[in-house]
Structures are given as C-alpha cells and as structure tokens.
Coordinates of C-alpha atoms in Angstrom, one line a residue:
Chain A
X136 CA 27.8 14.3 25.3
X137 CA 24.9 12.9 27.8
X138 CA 21.8 10.8 26.4
X139 CA 19.3 10.1 28.0
X140 CA 16.5 7.0 26.6
X141 CA 13.0 6.7 28.0
X142 CA 12.4 2.6 27.6
X143 CA 9.2 1.1 28.4
X144 CA 8.6 -2.8 29.4
X145 CA 5.9 -3.4 27.0
X146 CA 3.1 -6.0 25.9
X147 CA 3.4 -6.6 22.9
X148 CA 0.4 -5.8 21.0
X149 CA 0.8 -8.8 18.3
X150 CA 0.1 -11.1 21.4
X151 CA -3.0 -12.8 22.6
X152 CA -5.2 -9.2 23.7
X153 CA -8.2 -9.7 26.4
X154 CA -9.6 -8.0 29.3
X155 CA -8.8 -8.6 33.3
X156 CA -12.1 -9.5 35.2
X157 CA -11.9 -6.0 36.7
X158 CA -13.1 -4.6 33.3
X159 CA -10.8 -1.9 33.6
X160 CA -7.3 -3.6 32.7
X161 CA -5.1 -6.0 30.0
X162 CA -5.5 -9.6 31.2
X163 CA -2.4 -10.6 32.2
X164 CA -2.8 -13.6 31.0
X165 CA -0.9 -14.2 27.2
X166 CA 0.9 -11.1 27.3
X167 CA 4.1 -10.6 25.9
X168 CA 6.4 -8.1 27.1
X169 CA 9.3 -6.3 25.6
X170 CA 10.9 -3.4 24.8
X171 CA 8.8 -1.3 23.7
X172 CA 9.8 -0.7 19.4
X173 CA 9.8 2.9 19.5
X174 CA 12.2 3.0 21.9
X175 CA 14.0 0.0 20.9
X176 CA 15.2 2.4 17.8
X177 CA 15.8 5.6 20.5
X178 CA 18.3 3.7 22.4
X179 CA 19.6 2.2 19.2
X180 CA 19.4 5.8 17.7
X181 CA 21.4 7.2 21.7
X182 CA 24.1 4.5 21.1
X183 CA 25.1 6.1 17.8
X184 CA 25.3 8.8 18.8
X185 CA 27.9 8.0 21.2
X186 CA 30.2 5.6 19.7
X187 CA 30.9 8.7 16.9
X188 CA 30.6 11.5 19.5
X189 CA 31.7 10.5 22.9
X190 CA 29.8 10.3 26.6
X191 CA 26.9 8.1 28.5
X192 CA 24.2 6.4 27.7
X193 CA 21.5 6.1 30.5
X194 CA 18.4 4.7 29.6
X195 CA 15.2 4.9 32.6
X196 CA 12.7 2.1 33.2
X197 CA 9.4 2.6 35.2
X198 CA 8.0 -0.6 36.9
X199 CA 8.1 -2.9 39.2
X200 CA 8.7 -5.3 36.3
X201 CA 11.1 -3.7 34.0
X202 CA 14.2 -5.6 34.3
X203 CA 14.9 -7.4 31.0
X204 CA 14.3 -4.6 29.1
X205 CA 17.0 -2.8 31.1
X206 CA 19.5 -5.2 30.8
X207 CA 18.5 -5.7 26.6
X208 CA 19.2 -1.8 26.4
X209 CA 22.1 -2.6 28.8
X210 CA 23.6 -5.2 26.5
X211 CA 22.4 -3.1 22.9
X212 CA 25.5 -0.6 24.6
X213 CA 24.1 1.9 27.0
X214 CA 26.2 2.6 30.2
X215 CA 24.0 2.0 32.3
X216 CA 20.5 2.2 33.9
X217 CA 17.8 3.8 36.2
X218 CA 14.9 1.4 38.0
X219 CA 12.1 3.4 38.6
X220 CA 10.1 0.2 40.7
X221 CA 7.0 1.8 40.8
X222 CA 3.9 0.8 38.5
X223 CA 2.5 4.3 37.5
X224 CA -1.4 3.9 36.3
X225 CA -2.2 5.3 32.4
X226 CA -1.9 8.3 33.7
X227 CA 1.0 9.4 31.6
X228 CA 1.2 12.5 34.0
X229 CA 2.4 9.9 36.2
X230 CA 5.0 8.2 34.9
X231 CA 6.0 11.7 33.6
X232 CA 6.8 12.6 36.9
X233 CA 8.3 9.5 38.4
X234 CA 11.3 10.2 35.4
X235 CA 11.6 13.7 36.2
X236 CA 12.2 13.0 39.8
X237 CA 14.7 10.3 39.5
X238 CA 16.4 12.9 37.0
X239 CA 16.7 15.4 39.1
X240 CA 20.6 15.2 39.9
X241 CA 20.5 13.7 36.0
X242 CA 23.0 16.6 34.1
X243 CA 21.9 15.4 30.8
X244 CA 21.8 16.6 26.7
X245 CA 19.3 15.0 25.3
X246 CA 16.6 13.1 26.6
X247 CA 15.0 10.8 23.9
X248 CA 11.9 8.4 24.4
X249 CA 10.4 6.1 21.0
X250 CA 7.0 8.4 19.4
X251 CA 5.0 6.0 21.7
X252 CA 4.4 3.3 23.7
X253 CA 3.3 -0.3 21.7
X254 CA 0.5 -0.6 24.6
X255 CA -0.9 2.1 25.5
X256 CA -0.2 4.4 22.2
X257 CA -0.8 7.3 23.9
X258 CA 2.0 9.3 22.5
X259 CA 2.4 12.1 25.9
X260 CA 4.7 10.2 28.2
X261 CA 8.0 12.6 25.7
X262 CA 6.3 15.7 25.8
X263 CA 4.7 16.4 29.2
X264 CA 8.3 15.2 30.4
X265 CA 9.9 18.2 28.2
X266 CA 6.8 20.3 29.4
X267 CA 7.2 19.8 32.5
X268 CA 10.9 20.2 32.7
X269 CA 10.7 23.2 30.8
X270 CA 12.7 22.0 27.8
X271 CA 12.3 22.2 23.6
X272 CA 11.3 19.4 22.3
X273 CA 10.6 17.0 18.7
X274 CA 8.4 14.7 18.6
X275 CA 8.1 11.6 15.3
X276 CA 11.8 12.5 14.9
X277 CA 13.0 10.5 11.5
X278 CA 16.2 11.1 11.3
X279 CA 18.9 13.9 13.8
X280 CA 22.2 15.3 13.5
X281 CA 24.1 16.5 16.5
X282 CA 25.9 19.4 17.0
X283 CA 27.6 21.7 19.9
X284 CA 24.9 22.4 20.9
X285 CA 21.6 22.0 19.4
X286 CA 20.7 19.2 17.5
X287 CA 19.0 19.2 13.6
X288 CA 15.8 17.0 13.0
X289 CA 13.7 16.2 10.1
X290 CA 10.1 15.7 12.6
X291 CA 7.5 13.4 10.3
X292 CA 4.8 14.9 8.7
X293 CA 1.3 13.3 7.1
X294 CA 1.5 12.1 3.3
X295 CA 5.8 11.5 3.3
X296 CA 6.7 15.3 4.6
X297 CA 9.2 15.2 6.4
X298 CA 9.6 19.3 9.3
X299 CA 13.7 20.0 9.4
X300 CA 13.9 21.9 12.5
X301 CA 16.5 23.2 14.9
X302 CA 16.7 22.6 18.7
X303 CA 19.3 23.6 21.4
X304 CA 20.6 21.4 24.2
X305 CA 19.2 20.0 26.5
X306 CA 16.0 19.3 25.0
X307 CA 13.6 16.6 24.2
X308 CA 13.2 13.8 21.0
X309 CA 11.1 11.5 20.6
X310 CA 11.7 8.7 17.9
X311 CA 9.8 7.5 15.0
X312 CA 9.9 4.0 14.3
X313 CA 12.3 3.4 11.1
X314 CA 15.6 6.1 12.1
X315 CA 17.8 3.5 11.6
X316 CA 18.1 -0.5 12.4
X317 CA 18.3 -1.8 15.6
X318 CA 21.5 -4.1 16.8
X319 CA 20.5 -7.2 17.3
X320 CA 22.3 -7.8 21.1
X321 CA 24.9 -10.6 21.5
X322 CA 26.2 -12.7 23.2
X323 CA 28.6 -10.2 24.1
X324 CA 27.2 -7.9 25.0
X325 CA 24.7 -9.5 27.0
X326 CA 28.0 -11.0 29.6
X327 CA 29.0 -6.9 29.6
X328 CA 26.4 -6.0 30.6
X329 CA 25.8 -8.1 33.9
X330 CA 28.7 -5.8 35.6
X331 CA 26.7 -2.7 34.5
X332 CA 24.4 -0.8 37.1
X333 CA 21.1 -0.4 37.2
X334 CA 20.2 1.8 39.8
X335 CA 17.1 2.1 41.6
X336 CA 15.2 5.6 42.4
X337 CA 12.2 4.9 45.1
X338 CA 9.6 7.6 43.6
X339 CA 6.2 7.7 43.4
X340 CA 3.9 9.7 41.6
X341 CA 1.7 12.5 43.3
X342 CA -0.6 13.5 40.2
X343 CA -3.6 12.0 38.9
X344 CA -5.9 13.6 36.0
X345 CA -7.7 11.0 35.1
X346 CA -9.6 7.2 35.6
X347 CA -10.6 4.4 33.6
X348 CA -13.9 3.6 33.7
X349 CA -13.7 0.8 31.3
X350 CA -12.0 -1.7 29.3
X351 CA -13.9 -3.9 26.3
X352 CA -13.7 -4.6 23.1
X353 CA -13.9 -2.5 20.0
X354 CA -17.4 -2.9 17.6
X355 CA -16.0 -3.9 15.1
X356 CA -17.7 -4.1 12.0
X357 CA -17.8 -7.6 10.3
X358 CA -15.9 -8.8 7.0
X359 CA -17.5 -11.6 5.1
X360 CA -14.9 -14.1 6.2
X361 CA -14.1 -16.6 3.3
X362 CA -13.6 -19.9 4.6
X363 CA -11.8 -23.7 3.8
X364 CA -8.3 -24.7 2.8
X365 CA -6.1 -23.0 1.3
X366 CA -7.1 -24.4 -2.1
X367 CA -10.8 -23.5 -1.5
X368 CA -10.2 -20.2 -0.4
X369 CA -8.3 -19.4 -3.2
X370 CA -11.2 -20.7 -5.6
X371 CA -13.6 -17.9 -3.6
X372 CA -10.9 -14.9 -4.0
X373 CA -10.8 -15.9 -7.7
X374 CA -14.6 -15.9 -8.0
X375 CA -14.7 -12.7 -6.9
X376 CA -11.5 -10.9 -8.6
X377 CA -13.7 -12.8 -11.8
X378 CA -17.4 -11.3 -10.5
X379 CA -15.8 -7.9 -9.5
X380 CA -13.9 -7.5 -13.2
X381 CA -11.0 -7.5 -11.9
X382 CA -8.9 -10.7 -14.4
Chain B
X49 CA -19.7 24.1 27.4
X50 CA -16.5 26.5 26.2
X51 CA -15.1 24.4 23.9
X52 CA -11.7 25.6 22.3
X53 CA -10.4 24.4 19.0
X54 CA -7.3 24.4 17.8
X55 CA -7.4 25.0 14.4
X56 CA -4.5 23.6 11.5
X57 CA -2.7 24.5 8.2
X58 CA -0.2 23.5 6.3
X59 CA 0.8 24.3 2.2
X60 CA -1.4 26.8 2.5
X61 CA -4.1 24.4 2.8
X62 CA -6.4 24.8 6.9
X63 CA -6.6 20.9 8.0
X64 CA -9.7 19.2 7.1
X65 CA -9.5 17.9 11.0
X66 CA -9.9 21.7 11.6
X67 CA -13.6 21.7 11.3
X68 CA -14.4 17.5 12.5
X69 CA -13.0 19.0 15.3
X70 CA -15.4 22.4 15.6
X71 CA -18.3 19.5 14.2
X72 CA -17.5 17.9 17.6
X73 CA -16.9 21.1 19.0
X74 CA -20.5 21.7 18.4
X75 CA -22.5 18.2 19.5
X76 CA -20.9 18.8 22.9
X77 CA -21.0 22.5 23.7
X78 CA -24.3 22.3 25.1
X79 CA -25.5 26.0 25.8
X80 CA -21.6 27.1 25.5
X81 CA -19.9 27.8 21.8
X82 CA -17.5 26.3 19.6
X83 CA -14.7 28.6 18.8
X84 CA -11.8 27.9 17.2
X85 CA -9.3 29.4 17.5
X86 CA -6.1 29.5 14.3
X87 CA -2.9 31.0 14.8
X88 CA -0.3 32.7 12.6
X89 CA 1.1 34.7 10.6
X90 CA -1.7 35.4 8.4
X91 CA -4.4 33.8 9.3
X92 CA -7.7 35.6 7.7
X93 CA -8.6 32.7 5.2
X94 CA -9.0 30.4 7.2
X95 CA -10.5 32.4 9.6
X96 CA -12.7 32.6 6.7
X97 CA -13.2 29.5 6.3
X98 CA -13.7 27.7 10.2
X99 CA -15.9 30.9 11.2
X100 CA -18.7 29.4 9.0
X101 CA -18.7 26.1 12.0
X102 CA -17.9 28.2 15.0
X103 CA -19.9 30.6 17.2
X104 CA -16.4 32.7 17.7
X105 CA -12.4 32.3 15.4
X106 CA -9.2 33.8 17.8
X107 CA -7.2 35.1 15.5
X108 CA -3.7 35.0 16.8
X109 CA -1.6 37.1 14.2
X110 CA 2.4 38.1 14.8
X111 CA 4.9 37.7 12.1
X112 CA 7.0 35.1 14.5
X113 CA 4.2 33.1 14.4
X114 CA 5.0 32.2 10.6
X115 CA 5.7 28.4 10.8
X116 CA 4.6 26.6 14.1
X117 CA 7.0 25.9 16.3
X118 CA 5.7 24.0 19.7
X119 CA 6.8 26.7 22.3
X120 CA 5.6 29.9 20.8
X121 CA 1.9 27.9 19.8
X122 CA 1.4 26.7 23.8
X123 CA 2.9 30.0 24.3
X124 CA 0.0 32.3 22.9
X125 CA -2.6 29.4 24.0
X126 CA -1.6 29.5 27.3
X127 CA -2.4 33.9 27.5
X128 CA -5.1 33.0 25.4
X129 CA -7.1 30.6 27.7
X130 CA -5.7 32.2 30.8
X131 CA -8.2 35.2 29.5
X132 CA -10.6 33.3 28.5
X133 CA -11.2 29.8 30.3
X134 CA -11.8 27.3 27.8
X135 CA -13.9 24.3 29.5
X136 CA -12.4 21.4 27.1
X137 CA -9.0 22.7 24.5
X138 CA -9.4 19.9 20.8
X139 CA -6.6 19.2 19.2
X140 CA -6.7 17.9 15.8
X141 CA -4.6 14.1 16.5
X142 CA -2.0 14.7 13.9
X143 CA 1.8 14.3 13.6
X144 CA 1.6 19.3 15.2
X145 CA -1.1 18.2 17.4
X146 CA -0.1 15.5 18.9
X147 CA 3.5 17.7 19.7
X148 CA 1.6 20.8 20.9
X149 CA -0.8 18.9 23.0
X150 CA 0.6 17.6 25.7
X151 CA 2.7 20.6 26.0
X152 CA 0.2 22.9 26.7
X153 CA -1.7 19.8 29.0
X154 CA 1.5 20.2 31.5
X155 CA 2.1 23.3 31.3
X156 CA -2.6 24.2 32.4
X157 CA -2.3 20.9 34.9
X158 CA -4.9 19.6 32.7
X159 CA -5.5 16.2 32.0
X160 CA -4.6 15.0 28.9
X161 CA -6.4 12.1 26.4
X162 CA -4.8 11.6 23.2
X163 CA -5.8 10.1 20.0
X164 CA -10.0 10.1 21.1
X165 CA -12.5 9.0 19.1
X166 CA -15.8 9.8 21.1
X167 CA -16.3 12.1 23.8
X168 CA -19.1 12.7 26.5
X169 CA -19.8 15.9 28.3
X170 CA -23.3 14.6 30.0
X171 CA -21.8 14.2 32.8
X172 CA -17.8 15.6 33.3
X173 CA -16.1 15.1 30.3
X174 CA -15.8 11.1 29.3
X175 CA -13.6 9.7 26.4
X176 CA -13.6 7.0 24.5
X177 CA -10.0 6.0 22.8
X178 CA -8.0 2.9 21.4
X179 CA -5.7 0.4 22.8
X180 CA -3.5 -2.3 21.9
X181 CA -2.9 -0.8 18.2
X182 CA -6.8 -1.1 18.0
X183 CA -6.7 -4.3 19.9
X184 CA -8.8 -2.6 22.7
X185 CA -11.1 0.2 24.2
X186 CA -11.1 2.3 27.0
X187 CA -13.2 4.9 28.7
X188 CA -11.8 7.5 30.6
X189 CA -13.1 9.9 32.6
X190 CA -11.5 13.0 33.2
X191 CA -11.0 14.4 36.4
X192 CA -11.6 18.1 36.0
X193 CA -11.7 21.4 33.3
X194 CA -10.3 22.7 31.6
X195 CA -8.9 19.9 30.0
X196 CA -6.9 19.4 26.9
X197 CA -8.4 15.9 24.1
X198 CA -6.5 15.6 20.5
X199 CA -9.2 13.9 18.5
X200 CA -8.7 11.3 15.7
X201 CA -9.3 12.2 11.9
X202 CA -12.2 10.7 10.2
X203 CA -14.7 10.3 13.3
X204 CA -16.5 13.7 13.3
X205 CA -17.1 14.8 9.5
X206 CA -20.9 15.4 10.2
X207 CA -21.8 18.6 10.8
X208 CA -24.0 21.7 10.7
X209 CA -22.7 25.4 9.8
X210 CA -22.9 27.5 12.2
X211 CA -22.1 31.5 11.7
X212 CA -20.2 33.2 14.7
X213 CA -17.8 35.9 14.1
X214 CA -13.6 36.2 13.4
X215 CA -12.3 38.1 16.1
X216 CA -8.4 39.5 17.1
X217 CA -7.2 38.3 19.9
X218 CA -4.8 40.5 20.1
X219 CA -2.1 38.8 21.6
X220 CA 1.9 38.1 21.2
X221 CA 4.5 35.4 21.6
X222 CA 5.9 36.2 25.5
X223 CA 9.5 35.3 23.9
X224 CA 11.5 33.4 21.6
X225 CA 11.3 30.1 20.4
X226 CA 14.2 28.3 21.1
X227 CA 13.4 25.4 18.4
X228 CA 13.8 27.0 15.2
X229 CA 12.3 26.3 11.6
X230 CA 13.7 24.9 8.8
X231 CA 12.1 23.8 5.8
X232 CA 9.8 21.3 4.4
X233 CA 10.6 18.4 2.8
X234 CA 9.2 16.9 0.0
X235 CA 9.2 13.3 -0.2
X236 CA 10.8 11.8 -2.8
X237 CA 9.6 10.1 -6.2
X238 CA 10.0 6.3 -6.8
X239 CA 9.6 4.1 -9.9
X240 CA 5.7 3.2 -9.0
X241 CA 3.6 5.5 -8.0
X242 CA 1.4 3.2 -5.8
X243 CA -1.5 6.4 -5.2
X244 CA -2.5 5.7 -9.4
X245 CA -2.2 1.9 -9.4
X246 CA -6.3 -0.5 -9.8
X247 CA -4.6 -3.2 -7.3
X248 CA -2.8 -3.6 -4.4
X249 CA -0.7 -6.0 -3.1
X250 CA -0.1 -5.0 0.4
X251 CA 2.4 -6.2 2.9
X252 CA 3.2 -6.4 6.7
X253 CA 4.7 -8.0 9.3
X254 CA 3.4 -10.8 8.3
X255 CA 5.3 -10.9 5.6
X256 CA 8.3 -11.9 8.2
X257 CA 11.2 -11.3 6.2
X258 CA 12.4 -9.5 3.0
X259 CA 13.2 -12.4 0.3
X260 CA 9.1 -13.7 1.5
X261 CA 8.4 -10.2 -0.4
X262 CA 9.2 -12.0 -4.1
X263 CA 5.5 -14.1 -2.8
X264 CA 4.3 -10.5 -3.1
X265 CA 5.5 -9.5 -6.2
X266 CA 4.3 -12.7 -8.2
X267 CA 0.9 -12.2 -7.6
X268 CA 0.6 -8.6 -8.2
X269 CA 2.3 -9.2 -11.2
X270 CA -0.5 -12.0 -12.6
X271 CA -3.0 -9.7 -11.0
X272 CA -1.6 -6.0 -13.0
X273 CA -1.6 -4.3 -9.9
X274 CA 1.7 -3.3 -7.4
X275 CA 3.1 -4.1 -4.6
X276 CA 2.3 -1.9 -1.1
X277 CA 3.3 -2.3 2.8
X278 CA 2.1 -1.4 5.9
X279 CA 4.3 0.6 8.0
X280 CA 6.8 -2.5 9.8
X281 CA 7.8 -3.6 6.5
X282 CA 9.1 -0.1 5.4
X283 CA 11.0 0.6 8.7
X284 CA 12.6 -2.7 7.8
X285 CA 13.9 -1.3 4.7
X286 CA 12.1 -4.8 2.9
X287 CA 10.0 -1.9 0.7
X288 CA 10.8 1.6 -0.2
X289 CA 9.0 4.6 1.7
X290 CA 7.2 5.6 -1.1
X291 CA 6.0 2.1 -1.0
X292 CA 4.6 3.2 2.6
X293 CA 0.2 3.4 2.9
X294 CA -1.1 5.6 5.5
X295 CA -1.0 8.8 7.7
X296 CA 2.8 9.2 7.4
X297 CA 2.5 7.7 3.8
X298 CA 0.2 7.3 1.0
X299 CA -3.4 7.7 0.9
X300 CA -5.0 4.6 -2.0
X301 CA -7.8 3.9 -3.1
X302 CA -7.2 1.7 -5.9
X303 CA -10.4 -1.6 -7.6
X304 CA -8.5 -3.9 -5.1
X305 CA -6.5 -3.7 -2.1
X306 CA -5.0 -6.8 -0.5
X307 CA -4.0 -7.1 2.7
X308 CA -1.4 -10.0 3.3
X309 CA 0.3 -10.1 7.0
X310 CA -1.6 -6.8 7.7
X311 CA -2.7 -6.5 11.5
X312 CA -4.9 -2.8 10.7
X313 CA -3.5 -0.1 12.7
X314 CA -5.4 3.0 13.2
X315 CA -2.8 4.5 10.9
X316 CA -2.6 2.2 7.8
X317 CA -6.1 2.0 8.0
X318 CA -6.5 5.9 7.6
X319 CA -5.1 5.4 3.9
X320 CA -6.3 2.3 2.6
X321 CA -10.2 2.0 3.7
X322 CA -11.7 4.4 1.0
X323 CA -9.8 1.2 -1.1
X324 CA -13.2 0.1 -3.4
X325 CA -12.2 -3.7 -2.5
X326 CA -10.6 -4.4 0.2
X327 CA -9.8 -8.5 1.5
X328 CA -7.8 -9.1 4.1
X329 CA -5.5 -12.6 4.9
X330 CA -4.5 -12.5 8.2
X331 CA -3.4 -15.5 10.6
X332 CA -5.2 -14.1 13.8
X333 CA -8.9 -13.8 14.0
X334 CA -8.5 -10.1 16.6
X335 CA -6.6 -8.5 13.9
X336 CA -8.4 -5.7 13.2
X337 CA -8.4 -4.9 9.7
X338 CA -11.5 -7.4 9.5
X339 CA -13.5 -4.5 10.6
X340 CA -12.3 -2.2 7.3
X341 CA -12.1 -5.8 4.7
X342 CA -15.7 -6.2 2.5
X343 CA -13.3 -9.9 3.4
X344 CA -11.5 -11.7 5.4
X345 CA -9.2 -15.2 5.5
X346 CA -8.4 -16.1 8.9
X347 CA -4.9 -18.1 7.2
X348 CA -1.3 -18.3 6.7
X349 CA -0.5 -16.2 3.6
X350 CA 1.9 -18.4 3.3
X351 CA -0.7 -21.2 3.1
X352 CA -2.5 -19.4 0.2
X353 CA -1.1 -16.8 -1.7
X354 CA 0.6 -19.7 -3.5
X355 CA -2.6 -21.3 -4.4
X356 CA -3.6 -18.0 -5.8
X357 CA -0.5 -17.8 -7.2
X358 CA -0.8 -21.5 -8.7
X359 CA -4.8 -21.4 -9.8
X360 CA -3.7 -17.7 -11.8
X361 CA -1.1 -19.1 -13.5
X362 CA -3.0 -21.7 -14.5
X363 CA -5.9 -19.1 -15.6
X364 CA -4.0 -16.8 -17.7
X365 CA -2.9 -20.0 -19.5

C-alpha cells in the first residue's frame, strides 16, 4: 500500500496576523509556521495504515521553505519526501497542478490531504487534484478503513451526522481533524529522518484563474469590552449575570 | 448573467442555504436569470419549494441519483452546463457542496472560490472571503466565466419571491459512480444535551489542557449550566463529541454563552451566534469571537475564571 500525503508548511492563524504593505498579501513578520494542522492528522493516518498493512508513505510539500514541515513528517514516520520548491499563489489550481506533475511517475493507492489549510481555509487542493487525476474523492473523512482495493470512509456532515461511503483505490481523501491522535515527534524519529530521502522536483504552474485585488482586516461589530483587573472583571460579569436574571 | 444555483437536501428537507444562494443569484443576475438545479431520484417537492425564488428550476432525475455521490453530481452537471452555458455556478459551502464544487470547477477549467461571503458582478466577477480563520479578508477577481463559487451559510437570508418554471432537464448519468453510498450514521446521544441548556460555559483551545476542563466544570456548576467546547477541544478528546458547538456539532441558543479561550472560527460561530447573551474571554484582542460577542474581555481565562468562581461561591454563601 503506497500512500501519498500532502503536507503544507502553513502559518498558524493564532500567530500575529497583519496585511503586508502591498495590500495584497499577509505580512510575514510575526507569522509562526508549522505543518498545517489538518495535514498532521493525514500524515498520522497514513503512517497508521502503513504500520498495519506495510507499504510506503510519501509526503509531498509545495513551497521554497517547506523543509521543516517535510522533515517533521519524516520524523513522524513517513518514508520519503518530495519537495516542489515553487511558491504557488493563492490560486489552488497552481498547487494542485504542480503536485500532479510531481506525482507523474509515482504509482499510489491513496492520496491524503488535510481537509483544508489553516491559513487560506480554501479546502480546494485535494479535490482539484482528484479531478485532475480523474480519481474518486471523499472529503472531511473522520474515520476510515482500508481493505484490498477499496477504502470505507466515514465523512463528516453537518450536525454530528456521518456518511459512510466506499471508494475503490486509487482515490483521494481529505482528512478531518480529530480522526486520530497525531504522535509526537521523537528524538529517534528526528535522527532517523535525517537519512531519509527528500527529493526536489522542479515544476512550475501554468494555470492562473484568479488574482488578489486586496487584503484587509475584516469589518467587525465589536463587543462591548469589559476592562480592569481580574477581580474587577469578575465583579462586572456578575453584575451582568444578575441584571439578566441568570443568577 | 445566467446564474446556476445547485440545490441541496438531506433527510427529506431542502437545505435553507439553497434558498440563500438563490437570493444571492437574484441580487447579481442583472438582466439574466437565477436558475436552480436539483438532482436526485424524486425531487419534485424540492423543485416546488425552489421555484418560488427562481426564474427556472432544472430537475435532474434518475434512480442512480437517489443518494448523492460527487462523481454523478459532476457528471450530470457537466452535461447541463454544456447545454445551458451559465456564467456563474453557485453551490452551498457545505460538506456536500465543498466536495463536488472543486471537482466540477476543475472539469470545466473554471475559476473557483470557496466559502464566499460577498459577490460583485458589476465588472467581471469579484468575490470576498475570509482567511486566517476569520482574521483577514481578501477580495479576489476571477479571470473568466463560467466560474464556480461556494457560498457561506447565513449571509444571504433576505430575498424576495420570483416565481418561475420547473423544467425537466432530461439528463441522465453517463456512467456509474465509482464511489458508493453506504449509509448515514446518526450522532451518538450523550448524557448531557447541550442544546437544551440555558447556560453554556464553552471552552476552546485556550483551555490548554484536559486537566483545566475542571475549572470550566466548576464554573458551569455554580452557574447552573453545562460545559461545551469548540472543535480543537473535541479533537483532543478533552470533551465528548456530543459537546461540540458548531456546524459539524450542535447548534445552541442558550440564555448565556460564556466563551472561554475560543477564537471564533466561522464553523464555531454558526453554532452559537443566536445565543441571547454571549460573553467572550480571550487573550487575543483580535480574536474574531469579539465580533459576535455582546461583551468581551481581553484577558487570560486562568486569571478571570478563578476570580469568578470565588465570587460566585461567596455570593452563594
């Protein structure tokens, strides 16, 4: 069983976010990068399947500075990495296109990706890639079981419901967070990762379907802010509870 | 502009978002038409509902379409789009829509924008959407038509009735689906039904560790409420799945929703925004939760909550 996992080196939205001076991109100052949270679950799931059924996990990263994330995936237990050192734009087609090109010579059973990226929240690359490769797809997979030649997946729907579906392999799955508990990277894992292959594949995107006009802080209806030290804040909250008849 | 809106239903009910995207279509169609497409085995009743808000409703019916699969939805939509040449294809940004829409877009070589909250068609197609979990917005220009957009729920609720015609599209799937539907699985029922609680103390990533849930439990008990959580808390296994507030969890409308260390991702907000009173405590002054809360506190919850517990205990003697 050979599994390809897409892992994005992505800024954490919990870090300091602002717009760059060009007004069209996110300022890099204050950004903390790590493996995209959803992809972490995808990597873990792939490694678990490999541990159960043997085979290979190949992690793919797009971007000139995605090495740390690829190394982290190798340290978690992926067998080798493919780095596509090109900074694709906001246009997810470009990301899907370069991944498709880089995977040209790889035969695989499953491609897994996180449901979405933590920075752009587009939820597009996995499905676009499936369509480009003409493969069946299931998104927001919250539970999965691999059998010979097929995958039984439970997809997350709204309101706590799941949908159980069956897909033949090869197929593409996008993974919902919470499907497993991703392992910590051990010191041994980091040591082993150093000797694992990280191959660079140079491809450039040719597609361009959209352009960024501007990026800005969203207009928000601001809450009435309560200030003071912890004790004063607690007093004020209690006064609100009383006023509303909640206590 | 000819705008196609792909309808969605589940468990015998039309998704209200299908009407919302028709409302949007009517706003942006100009001299064109807002046309709904409904796909399934027997979709007449959905077509009747949709046609109130549409210039035309296309019914695509076949036994093989009884259960949604992305392959067959894309297969029949490609046939219909080729025949009818819409400029814009609107899809709900749901578990279903966000699955087949990118696939359809790729097969059409069409520009795609997901989770869109505003559309402007006065000069080409421009859309607005959030990124960075709601902390930034971006305006995008889509370079060609047709284009495919998935639309966020709850934005286009207002609209007026149009009243059009229902047309049988006469389109059948051209192949079998590779993906098979097996079944729907109902959510498990837990001990506590958070949808019935008047007071909810809800915790997010800011609670930091499973052992800190106790703090929220203590506060909830003093207030006569229950503890719920946002997605990261459930993913970490700190609270059971049936305590999750949000699109993929429960929708709650308590008298008090106390959000502790919750950033306010859209998926969470959709599950609690209609609460009577929302109070948010978060260290990050830019947290989107302050955009939906009535009262906000920029502070460490571990400073404020123990004070609150002490004072409530004093009060109760």
